[in-house]
C-alpha positions as protocol buffer text, in pm:
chain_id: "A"
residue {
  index: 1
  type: UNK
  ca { x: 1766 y: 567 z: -2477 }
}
residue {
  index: 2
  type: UNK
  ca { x: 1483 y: 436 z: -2285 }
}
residue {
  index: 3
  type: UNK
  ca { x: 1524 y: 458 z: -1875 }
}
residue {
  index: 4
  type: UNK
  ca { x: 1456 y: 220 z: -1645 }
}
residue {
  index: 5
  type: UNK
  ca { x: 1174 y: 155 z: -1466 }
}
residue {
  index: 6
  type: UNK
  ca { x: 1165 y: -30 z: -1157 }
}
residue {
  index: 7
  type: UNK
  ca { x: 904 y: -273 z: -1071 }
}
residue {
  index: 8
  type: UNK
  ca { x: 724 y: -282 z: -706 }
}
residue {
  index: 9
  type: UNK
  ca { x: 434 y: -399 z: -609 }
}
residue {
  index: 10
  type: UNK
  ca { x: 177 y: -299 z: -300 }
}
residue {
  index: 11
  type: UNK
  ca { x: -120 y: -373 z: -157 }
}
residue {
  index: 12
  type: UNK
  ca { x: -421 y: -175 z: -35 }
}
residue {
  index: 13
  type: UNK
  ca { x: -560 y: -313 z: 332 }
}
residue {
  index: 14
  type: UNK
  ca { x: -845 y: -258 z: 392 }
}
residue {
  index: 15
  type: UNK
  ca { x: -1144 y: -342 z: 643 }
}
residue {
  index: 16
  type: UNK
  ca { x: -1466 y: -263 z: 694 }
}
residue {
  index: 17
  type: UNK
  ca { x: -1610 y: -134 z: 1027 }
}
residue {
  index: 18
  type: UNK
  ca { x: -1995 y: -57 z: 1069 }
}
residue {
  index: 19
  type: UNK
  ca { x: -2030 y: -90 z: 679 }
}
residue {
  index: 20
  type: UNK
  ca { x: -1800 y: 183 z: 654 }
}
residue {
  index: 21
  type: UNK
  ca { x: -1455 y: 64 z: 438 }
}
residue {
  index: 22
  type: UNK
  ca { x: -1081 y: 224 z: 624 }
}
residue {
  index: 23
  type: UNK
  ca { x: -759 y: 196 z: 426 }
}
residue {
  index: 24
  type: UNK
  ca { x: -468 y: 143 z: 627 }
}
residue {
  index: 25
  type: UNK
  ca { x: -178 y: 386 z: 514 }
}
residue {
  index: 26
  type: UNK
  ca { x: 175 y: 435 z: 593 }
}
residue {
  index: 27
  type: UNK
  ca { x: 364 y: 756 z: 612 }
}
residue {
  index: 28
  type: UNK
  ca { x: 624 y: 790 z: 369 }
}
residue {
  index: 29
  type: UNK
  ca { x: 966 y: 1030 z: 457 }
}
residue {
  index: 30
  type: UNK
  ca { x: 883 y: 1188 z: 81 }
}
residue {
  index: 31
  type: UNK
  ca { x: 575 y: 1188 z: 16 }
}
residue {
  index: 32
  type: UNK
  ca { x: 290 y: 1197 z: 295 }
}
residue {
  index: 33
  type: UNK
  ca { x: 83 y: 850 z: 301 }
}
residue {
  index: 34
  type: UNK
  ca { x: 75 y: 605 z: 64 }
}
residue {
  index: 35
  type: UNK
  ca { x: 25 y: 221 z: 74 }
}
residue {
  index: 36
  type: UNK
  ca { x: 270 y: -32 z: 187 }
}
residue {
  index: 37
  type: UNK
  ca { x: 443 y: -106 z: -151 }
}
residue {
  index: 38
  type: UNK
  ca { x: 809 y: -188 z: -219 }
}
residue {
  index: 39
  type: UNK
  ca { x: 1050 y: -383 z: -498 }
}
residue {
  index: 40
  type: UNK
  ca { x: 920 y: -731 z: -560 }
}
residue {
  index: 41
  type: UNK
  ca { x: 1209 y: -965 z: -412 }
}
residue {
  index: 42
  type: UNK
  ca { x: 1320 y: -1247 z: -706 }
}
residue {
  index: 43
  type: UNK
  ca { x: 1210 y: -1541 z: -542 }
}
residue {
  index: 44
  type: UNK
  ca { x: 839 y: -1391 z: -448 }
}
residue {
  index: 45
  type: UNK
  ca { x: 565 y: -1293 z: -732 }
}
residue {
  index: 46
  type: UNK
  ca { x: 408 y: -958 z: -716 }
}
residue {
  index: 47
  type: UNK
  ca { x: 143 y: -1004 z: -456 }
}
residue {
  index: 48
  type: UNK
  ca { x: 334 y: -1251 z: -206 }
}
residue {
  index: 49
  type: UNK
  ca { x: 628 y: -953 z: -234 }
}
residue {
  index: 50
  type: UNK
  ca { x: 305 y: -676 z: -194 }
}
residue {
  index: 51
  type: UNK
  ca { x: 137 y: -906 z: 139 }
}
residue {
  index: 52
  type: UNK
  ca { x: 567 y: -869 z: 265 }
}
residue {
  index: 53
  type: UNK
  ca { x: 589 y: -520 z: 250 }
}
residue {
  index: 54
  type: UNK
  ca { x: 225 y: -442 z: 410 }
}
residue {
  index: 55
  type: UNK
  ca { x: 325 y: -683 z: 693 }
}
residue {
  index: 56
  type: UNK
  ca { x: 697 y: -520 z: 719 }
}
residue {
  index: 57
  type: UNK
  ca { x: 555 y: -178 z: 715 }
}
residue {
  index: 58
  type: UNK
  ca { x: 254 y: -188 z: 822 }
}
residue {
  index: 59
  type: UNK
  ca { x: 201 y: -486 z: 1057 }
}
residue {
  index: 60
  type: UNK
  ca { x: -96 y: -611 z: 878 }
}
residue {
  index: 61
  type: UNK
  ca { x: -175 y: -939 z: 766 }
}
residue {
  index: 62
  type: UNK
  ca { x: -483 y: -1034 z: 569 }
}
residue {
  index: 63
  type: UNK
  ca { x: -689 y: -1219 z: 241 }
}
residue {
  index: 64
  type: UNK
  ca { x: -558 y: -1090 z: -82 }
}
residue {
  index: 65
  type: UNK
  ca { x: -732 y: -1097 z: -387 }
}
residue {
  index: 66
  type: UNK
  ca { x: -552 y: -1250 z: -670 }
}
residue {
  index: 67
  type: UNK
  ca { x: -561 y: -1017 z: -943 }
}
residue {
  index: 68
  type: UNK
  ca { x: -423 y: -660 z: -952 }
}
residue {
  index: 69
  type: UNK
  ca { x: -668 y: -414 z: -912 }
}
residue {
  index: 70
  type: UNK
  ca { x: -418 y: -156 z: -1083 }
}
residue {
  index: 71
  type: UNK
  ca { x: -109 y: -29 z: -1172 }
}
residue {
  index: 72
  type: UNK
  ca { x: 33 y: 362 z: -1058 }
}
residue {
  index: 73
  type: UNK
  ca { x: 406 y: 507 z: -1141 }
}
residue {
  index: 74
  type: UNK
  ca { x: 578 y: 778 z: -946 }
}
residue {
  index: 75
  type: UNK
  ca { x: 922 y: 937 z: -974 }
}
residue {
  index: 76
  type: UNK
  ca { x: 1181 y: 932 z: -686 }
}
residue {
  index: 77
  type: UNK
  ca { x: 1529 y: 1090 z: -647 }
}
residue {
  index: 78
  type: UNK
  ca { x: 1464 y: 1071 z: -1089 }
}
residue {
  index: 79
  type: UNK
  ca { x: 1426 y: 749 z: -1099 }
}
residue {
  index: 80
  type: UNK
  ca { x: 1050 y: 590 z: -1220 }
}
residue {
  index: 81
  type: UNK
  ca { x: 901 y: 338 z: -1030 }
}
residue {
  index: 82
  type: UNK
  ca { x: 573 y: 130 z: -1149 }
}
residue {
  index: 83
  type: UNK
  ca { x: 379 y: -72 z: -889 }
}
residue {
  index: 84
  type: UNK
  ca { x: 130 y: -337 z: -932 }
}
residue {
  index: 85
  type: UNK
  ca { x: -153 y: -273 z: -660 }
}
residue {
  index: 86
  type: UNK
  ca { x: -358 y: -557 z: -483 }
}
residue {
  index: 87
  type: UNK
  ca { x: -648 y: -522 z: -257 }
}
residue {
  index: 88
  type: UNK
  ca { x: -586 y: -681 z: 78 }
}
residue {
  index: 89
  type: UNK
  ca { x: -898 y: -753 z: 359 }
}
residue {
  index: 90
  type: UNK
  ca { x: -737 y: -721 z: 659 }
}
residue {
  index: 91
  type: UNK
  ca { x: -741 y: -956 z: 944 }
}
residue {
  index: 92
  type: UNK
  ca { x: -456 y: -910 z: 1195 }
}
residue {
  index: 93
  type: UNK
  ca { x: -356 y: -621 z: 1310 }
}
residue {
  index: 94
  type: UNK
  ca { x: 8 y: -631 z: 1490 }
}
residue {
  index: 95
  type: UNK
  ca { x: 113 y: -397 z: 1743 }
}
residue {
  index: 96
  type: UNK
  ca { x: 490 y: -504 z: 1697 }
}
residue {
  index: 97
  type: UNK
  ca { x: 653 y: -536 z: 1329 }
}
residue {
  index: 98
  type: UNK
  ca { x: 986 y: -482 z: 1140 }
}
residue {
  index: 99
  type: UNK
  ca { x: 907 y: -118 z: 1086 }
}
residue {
  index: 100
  type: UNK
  ca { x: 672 y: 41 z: 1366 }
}
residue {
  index: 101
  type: UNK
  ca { x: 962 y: 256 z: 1455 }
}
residue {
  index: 102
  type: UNK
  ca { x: 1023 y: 418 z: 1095 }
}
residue {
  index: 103
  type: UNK
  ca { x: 695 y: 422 z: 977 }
}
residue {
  index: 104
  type: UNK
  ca { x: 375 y: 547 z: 1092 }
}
residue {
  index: 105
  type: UNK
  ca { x: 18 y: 410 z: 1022 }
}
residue {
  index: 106
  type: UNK
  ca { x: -310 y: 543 z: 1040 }
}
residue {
  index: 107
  type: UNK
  ca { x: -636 y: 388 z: 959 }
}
residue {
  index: 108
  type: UNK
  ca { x: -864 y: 616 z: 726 }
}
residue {
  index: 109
  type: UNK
  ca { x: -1241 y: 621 z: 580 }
}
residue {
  index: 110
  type: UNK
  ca { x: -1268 y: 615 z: 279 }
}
residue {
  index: 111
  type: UNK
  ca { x: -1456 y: 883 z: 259 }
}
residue {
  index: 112
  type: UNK
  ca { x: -1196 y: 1070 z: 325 }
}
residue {
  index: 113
  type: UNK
  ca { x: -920 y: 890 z: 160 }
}
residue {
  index: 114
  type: UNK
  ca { x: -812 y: 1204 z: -93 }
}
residue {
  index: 115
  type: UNK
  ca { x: -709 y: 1394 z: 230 }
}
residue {
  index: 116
  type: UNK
  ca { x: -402 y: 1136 z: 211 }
}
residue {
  index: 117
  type: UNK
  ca { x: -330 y: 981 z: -63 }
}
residue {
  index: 118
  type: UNK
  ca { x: -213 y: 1258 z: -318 }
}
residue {
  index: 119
  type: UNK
  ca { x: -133 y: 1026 z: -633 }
}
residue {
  index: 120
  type: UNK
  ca { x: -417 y: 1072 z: -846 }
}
residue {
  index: 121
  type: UNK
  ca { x: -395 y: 773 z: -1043 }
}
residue {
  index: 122
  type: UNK
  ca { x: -319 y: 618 z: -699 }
}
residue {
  index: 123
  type: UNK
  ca { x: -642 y: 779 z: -561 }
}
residue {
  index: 124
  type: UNK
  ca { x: -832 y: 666 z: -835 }
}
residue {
  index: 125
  type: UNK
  ca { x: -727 y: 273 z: -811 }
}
residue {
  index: 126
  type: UNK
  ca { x: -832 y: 258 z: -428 }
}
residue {
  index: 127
  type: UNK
  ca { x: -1186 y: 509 z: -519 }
}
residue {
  index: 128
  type: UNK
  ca { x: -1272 y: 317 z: -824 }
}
residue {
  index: 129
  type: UNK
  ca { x: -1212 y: -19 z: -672 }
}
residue {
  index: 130
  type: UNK
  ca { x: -1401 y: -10 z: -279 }
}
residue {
  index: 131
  type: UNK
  ca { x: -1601 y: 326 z: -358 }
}
């Protein structure tokens, strides 16, 4: 019997600062940083439920580009998740939002990006797509 596999979806923000590109990330209890992602709500599609969660955990709000720019799985507490990843220019910046005082964020170059992110396929989406 096949298992189920839930479907989320999350964005990458970016911006760029003196034509270097930061990814915003948010610190997960589990594991480390990792983008703003989370289950995509009925009534939303994949990317309005992916610009939700960056805004409810990461107080970001930006331009989104339409089309996925990839797709990563993980396991959690044995269960699989697959998320659908969009690429989000940021332009608002919040210091107040649903979940400042769970989460943390930190802006990071890209450059150094695989000092964070540990998903490889993860890594590889966000290298592949602004490197």
């Amino acid at each position: 019997m096949k298992e189920k596999v839930y479907l989320q979806s999350g964005v990458v923000p970016c911006r760029i600062v003196d034509n270097r590109v930061f990814i915003l990330l948010v610190e997960s209890t589990r594991s480390g940083w990792v983008i703003p992602k989370g289950g995509i709500a009925s009534n939303l599609t994949p990317l309005q439920s992916a610009l939700k969660e960056a805004w409810e955990e990461a107080g970001v709000k930006g331009i989104a580009k339409k089309k996925r720019i990839g797709i990563y799985t993980y396991s959690k507490y044995g269960v699989e998740y697959s998320v659908k990843v969009f690429l989000m220019y940021v332009n608002r910046v919040y210091s107040r939002y649903p979940e400042q005082r769970t989460r943390k964020r930190k802006w990071v170059a890209l450059d150094s990006i695989n000092d964070y992110v540990k998903d490889e396929t993860l890594l590889n989406i966000i290298t592949d797509t602004l490197g």
